[in-house]
């Protein structure tokens, strides 16, 4: 995401949230066939790669910007310290 490149992620942990931002496409964990199919599709589709790259850049500058992440953590720590 930080490099603004299209991403293919396993649907685990917080990765579905990243994909929901339009920054990635998901594949089921432990499914190499789905991974291969998705990578092959992306290699053949420059428009989809460009869409995912734009989503990654937007996420990097928005919700996942270091300043935004730091602000969220600081707010959490302040709430917990009360």
Coordinates of N, CA, C and O in Angstrom, one line a residue:
X1 N 0.8 -1.2 0.0 CA 0.0 0.0 0.0 C 0.9 1.2 0.0 O 0.6 2.2 -0.7
X2 N 1.9 1.2 0.8 CA 2.8 2.4 0.9 C 3.4 2.7 -0.4 O 3.8 3.9 -0.7
X3 N 3.6 1.8 -1.3 CA 4.2 2.0 -2.6 C 3.2 2.3 -3.7 O 3.5 2.6 -4.8
X4 N 1.9 2.3 -3.3 CA 0.8 2.6 -4.3 C 0.7 1.5 -5.4 O 0.4 1.8 -6.5
X5 N 1.0 0.3 -5.1 CA 0.9 -0.8 -6.0 C -0.3 -1.7 -5.8 O -0.8 -1.7 -4.6
X6 N -0.9 -2.3 -6.8 CA -2.0 -3.2 -6.6 C -1.6 -4.4 -5.6 O -0.5 -4.9 -5.7
X7 N -2.5 -4.8 -4.7 CA -2.2 -5.8 -3.8 C -3.2 -7.0 -3.9 O -4.4 -6.7 -4.1
X8 N -2.7 -8.2 -3.7 CA -3.5 -9.4 -3.5 C -3.2 -9.9 -2.1 O -2.1 -10.2 -1.8
X9 N -4.3 -9.9 -1.3 CA -4.1 -10.3 0.1 C -5.0 -11.5 0.5 O -6.1 -11.7 -0.1
X10 N -4.5 -12.3 1.4 CA -5.4 -13.3 2.0 C -6.4 -12.7 2.9 O -6.2 -11.7 3.6
X11 N -7.6 -13.3 2.8 CA -8.7 -12.7 3.6 C -8.6 -13.1 5.1 O -9.4 -13.9 5.6
X12 N -7.6 -12.6 5.8 CA -7.4 -12.9 7.2 C -7.1 -11.5 7.9 O -6.7 -10.5 7.3
X13 N -7.3 -11.6 9.2 CA -7.0 -10.4 10.0 C -7.6 -9.1 9.6 O -8.8 -9.1 9.3
X14 N -6.9 -8.1 9.5 CA -7.4 -6.8 9.1 C -7.4 -6.5 7.6 O -7.8 -5.5 7.1
X15 N -6.9 -7.5 6.8 CA -6.8 -7.3 5.4 C -8.1 -7.1 4.7 O -8.2 -6.3 3.7
X16 N -9.2 -7.7 5.1 CA -10.5 -7.4 4.5 C -10.9 -5.9 4.6 O -11.5 -5.3 3.7
X17 N -10.4 -5.2 5.7 CA -10.7 -3.8 5.8 C -9.9 -3.0 4.8 O -10.4 -2.0 4.2
X18 N -8.7 -3.4 4.5 CA -7.9 -2.8 3.5 C -8.5 -3.0 2.1 O -8.6 -2.0 1.3
X19 N -9.0 -4.2 1.8 CA -9.6 -4.4 0.6 C -10.9 -3.6 0.4 O -11.2 -3.1 -0.7
X20 N -11.6 -3.4 1.5 CA -12.9 -2.6 1.5 C -12.6 -1.2 1.1 O -13.5 -0.5 0.5
X21 N -11.4 -0.7 1.3 CA -11.0 0.6 0.9 C -10.7 0.7 -0.6 O -10.4 1.8 -1.1
X22 N -10.8 -0.4 -1.3 CA -10.5 -0.4 -2.7 C -9.0 -0.5 -3.0 O -8.5 -0.3 -4.1
X23 N -8.2 -0.9 -1.9 CA -6.7 -0.9 -2.0 C -6.2 -2.3 -2.4 O -5.0 -2.4 -2.6
X24 N -7.0 -3.3 -2.4 CA -6.5 -4.7 -2.6 C -7.7 -5.6 -3.0 O -8.9 -5.2 -2.9
X25 N -7.3 -6.7 -3.6 CA -8.3 -7.8 -3.8 C -7.9 -8.9 -2.9 O -6.8 -9.1 -2.5
X26 N -8.9 -9.7 -2.5 CA -8.8 -10.7 -1.5 C -8.8 -12.1 -2.2 O -9.6 -12.3 -3.1
X27 N -8.1 -13.0 -1.6 CA -8.2 -14.4 -1.9 C -8.4 -15.2 -0.6 O -7.9 -14.8 0.4
X28 N -9.0 -16.4 -0.7 CA -9.2 -17.2 0.5 C -7.8 -17.7 1.0 O -6.9 -18.0 0.2
X29 N -7.6 -17.7 2.3 CA -6.3 -18.2 2.8 C -6.1 -19.7 2.5 O -7.1 -20.4 2.5
X30 N -4.9 -20.0 2.2 CA -4.6 -21.4 1.9 C -5.2 -22.0 0.6 O -5.3 -23.2 0.4
X31 N -5.5 -21.1 -0.3 CA -6.1 -21.5 -1.6 C -5.1 -21.0 -2.7 O -5.3 -20.0 -3.3
X32 N -4.1 -21.8 -3.1 CA -3.2 -21.4 -4.1 C -3.8 -21.3 -5.5 O -3.4 -20.5 -6.3
X33 N -4.9 -22.0 -5.7 CA -5.6 -21.9 -7.0 C -6.2 -20.6 -7.1 O -6.1 -19.9 -8.2
X34 N -6.9 -20.1 -6.1 CA -7.5 -18.8 -6.1 C -6.4 -17.7 -6.3 O -6.6 -16.7 -7.0
X35 N -5.3 -17.9 -5.6 CA -4.2 -16.9 -5.7 C -3.7 -16.8 -7.1 O -3.5 -15.8 -7.7
X36 N -3.4 -18.0 -7.7 CA -2.9 -18.1 -9.1 C -4.0 -17.5 -10.1 O -3.6 -16.7 -11.0
X37 N -5.2 -17.8 -9.9 CA -6.3 -17.2 -10.8 C -6.3 -15.7 -10.7 O -6.4 -15.0 -11.7
X38 N -6.3 -15.2 -9.4 CA -6.3 -13.8 -9.2 C -5.1 -13.1 -9.8 O -5.3 -12.0 -10.5
X39 N -3.9 -13.6 -9.6 CA -2.7 -13.0 -10.2 C -2.8 -13.0 -11.7 O -2.4 -12.0 -12.3
X40 N -3.2 -14.1 -12.3 CA -3.3 -14.2 -13.7 C -4.3 -13.2 -14.3 O -4.0 -12.5 -15.3
X41 N -5.4 -13.0 -13.6 CA -6.4 -12.1 -14.0 C -5.9 -10.7 -13.9 O -6.0 -9.9 -14.9
X42 N -5.2 -10.3 -12.8 CA -4.6 -9.0 -12.7 C -3.5 -8.7 -13.7 O -3.4 -7.6 -14.3
X43 N -2.7 -9.7 -14.0 CA -1.7 -9.5 -15.0 C -2.3 -9.2 -16.4 O -1.7 -8.5 -17.2
X44 N -3.4 -9.8 -16.7 CA -4.1 -9.6 -18.0 C -5.0 -8.3 -18.0 O -5.5 -8.0 -19.1
X45 N -5.1 -7.6 -16.9 CA -6.1 -6.5 -16.8 C -5.5 -5.3 -16.3 O -5.5 -5.0 -15.1
X46 N -4.9 -4.5 -17.2 CA -4.2 -3.2 -16.7 C -5.1 -2.3 -16.0 O -4.7 -1.6 -15.1
X47 N -6.4 -2.2 -16.4 CA -7.4 -1.3 -15.8 C -7.6 -1.7 -14.4 O -7.7 -0.8 -13.5
X48 N -7.7 -3.0 -14.1 CA -7.9 -3.4 -12.7 C -6.7 -3.1 -11.8 O -6.8 -2.7 -10.7
X49 N -5.5 -3.4 -12.4 CA -4.3 -3.1 -11.7 C -4.2 -1.6 -11.4 O -3.9 -1.2 -10.2
X50 N -4.6 -0.7 -12.3 CA -4.6 0.7 -12.1 C -5.6 1.1 -11.0 O -5.3 2.0 -10.2
X51 N -6.8 0.5 -11.0 CA -7.8 0.8 -10.0 C -7.3 0.4 -8.6 O -7.4 1.2 -7.7
X52 N -6.7 -0.8 -8.5 CA -6.2 -1.2 -7.2 C -5.0 -0.3 -6.8 O -4.9 0.1 -5.6
X53 N -4.2 0.1 -7.7 CA -3.1 1.0 -7.3 C -3.6 2.3 -6.9 O -3.1 2.9 -5.9
X54 N -4.6 2.9 -7.6 CA -5.2 4.1 -7.1 C -5.8 4.0 -5.8 O -5.7 4.9 -4.9
X55 N -6.5 2.9 -5.5 CA -7.0 2.6 -4.2 C -6.0 2.5 -3.1 O -6.2 3.0 -2.0
X56 N -4.9 1.9 -3.4 CA -3.8 1.8 -2.5 C -3.2 3.2 -2.2 O -2.9 3.5 -1.0
X57 N -3.0 4.0 -3.2 CA -2.5 5.4 -3.0 C -3.5 6.2 -2.1 O -3.1 6.9 -1.2
X58 N -4.8 6.1 -2.4 CA -5.8 6.8 -1.6 C -5.8 6.4 -0.2 O -5.9 7.2 0.7
X59 N -5.7 5.1 0.0 CA -5.7 4.5 1.4 C -4.4 5.0 2.2 O -4.5 5.4 3.3
X60 N -3.3 5.0 1.4 CA -2.0 5.4 2.0 C -2.1 6.9 2.5 O -1.5 7.3 3.5
X61 N -2.8 7.7 1.7 CA -2.9 9.1 2.0 C -4.1 9.4 2.9 O -4.2 10.5 3.5
X62 N -5.0 8.5 3.2 CA -6.2 8.7 4.0 C -6.1 8.0 5.3 O -5.2 8.2 6.1
X63 N -6.9 7.0 5.4 CA -7.1 6.2 6.7 C -5.8 5.6 7.2 O -5.6 5.5 8.4
X64 N -5.0 5.2 6.2 CA -3.7 4.5 6.6 C -2.5 5.3 6.6 O -1.4 4.8 6.7
X65 N -2.6 6.6 6.4 CA -1.5 7.5 6.5 C -0.9 7.4 7.9 O -1.6 7.2 8.9
X66 N 0.4 7.5 8.0 CA 1.1 7.4 9.3 C 0.5 8.4 10.3 O 0.3 8.1 11.4
X67 N 0.2 9.6 9.8 CA -0.3 10.6 10.7 C -1.7 10.2 11.2 O -2.0 10.4 12.4
X68 N -2.5 9.6 10.4 CA -3.8 9.1 10.8 C -3.7 8.0 11.8 O -4.4 7.9 12.8
X69 N -2.8 7.0 11.5 CA -2.6 5.9 12.4 C -2.1 6.3 13.7 O -2.6 5.9 14.8
X70 N -1.2 7.3 13.7 CA -0.6 7.8 15.0 C -1.7 8.5 15.8 O -1.8 8.3 17.0
X71 N -2.5 9.3 15.1 CA -3.6 10.0 15.8 C -4.6 9.0 16.4 O -5.1 9.2 17.6
X72 N -4.9 7.9 15.7 CA -5.8 6.9 16.3 C -5.2 6.2 17.5 O -5.9 6.0 18.5
X73 N -4.0 5.9 17.4 CA -3.3 5.3 18.6 C -3.2 6.3 19.8 O -3.5 5.9 20.9
X74 N -2.9 7.5 19.5 CA -2.8 8.5 20.6 C -4.2 8.6 21.2 O -4.3 8.7 22.5
X75 N -5.3 8.7 20.4 CA -6.6 8.8 21.0 C -6.9 7.6 21.9 O -7.5 7.7 22.9
X76 N -6.6 6.4 21.4 CA -6.8 5.2 22.1 C -6.1 5.2 23.5 O -6.7 5.0 24.5
X77 N -4.8 5.6 23.4 CA -4.0 5.7 24.7 C -4.6 6.7 25.7 O -4.6 6.4 26.9
X78 N -5.1 7.8 25.1 CA -5.7 8.8 26.0 C -6.9 8.3 26.7 O -7.2 8.5 27.9
X79 N -7.8 7.6 25.9 CA -9.0 7.0 26.5 C -8.6 5.9 27.5 O -9.3 5.9 28.6
X80 N -7.6 5.1 27.3 CA -7.3 4.1 28.2 C -6.6 4.6 29.5 O -6.7 4.0 30.5
X81 N -6.0 5.8 29.4 CA -5.3 6.4 30.5 C -6.3 7.1 31.5 O -5.9 7.4 32.6
X82 N -7.5 7.3 31.1 CA -8.4 8.0 31.9 C -8.8 7.1 33.1 O -9.0 6.0 33.2

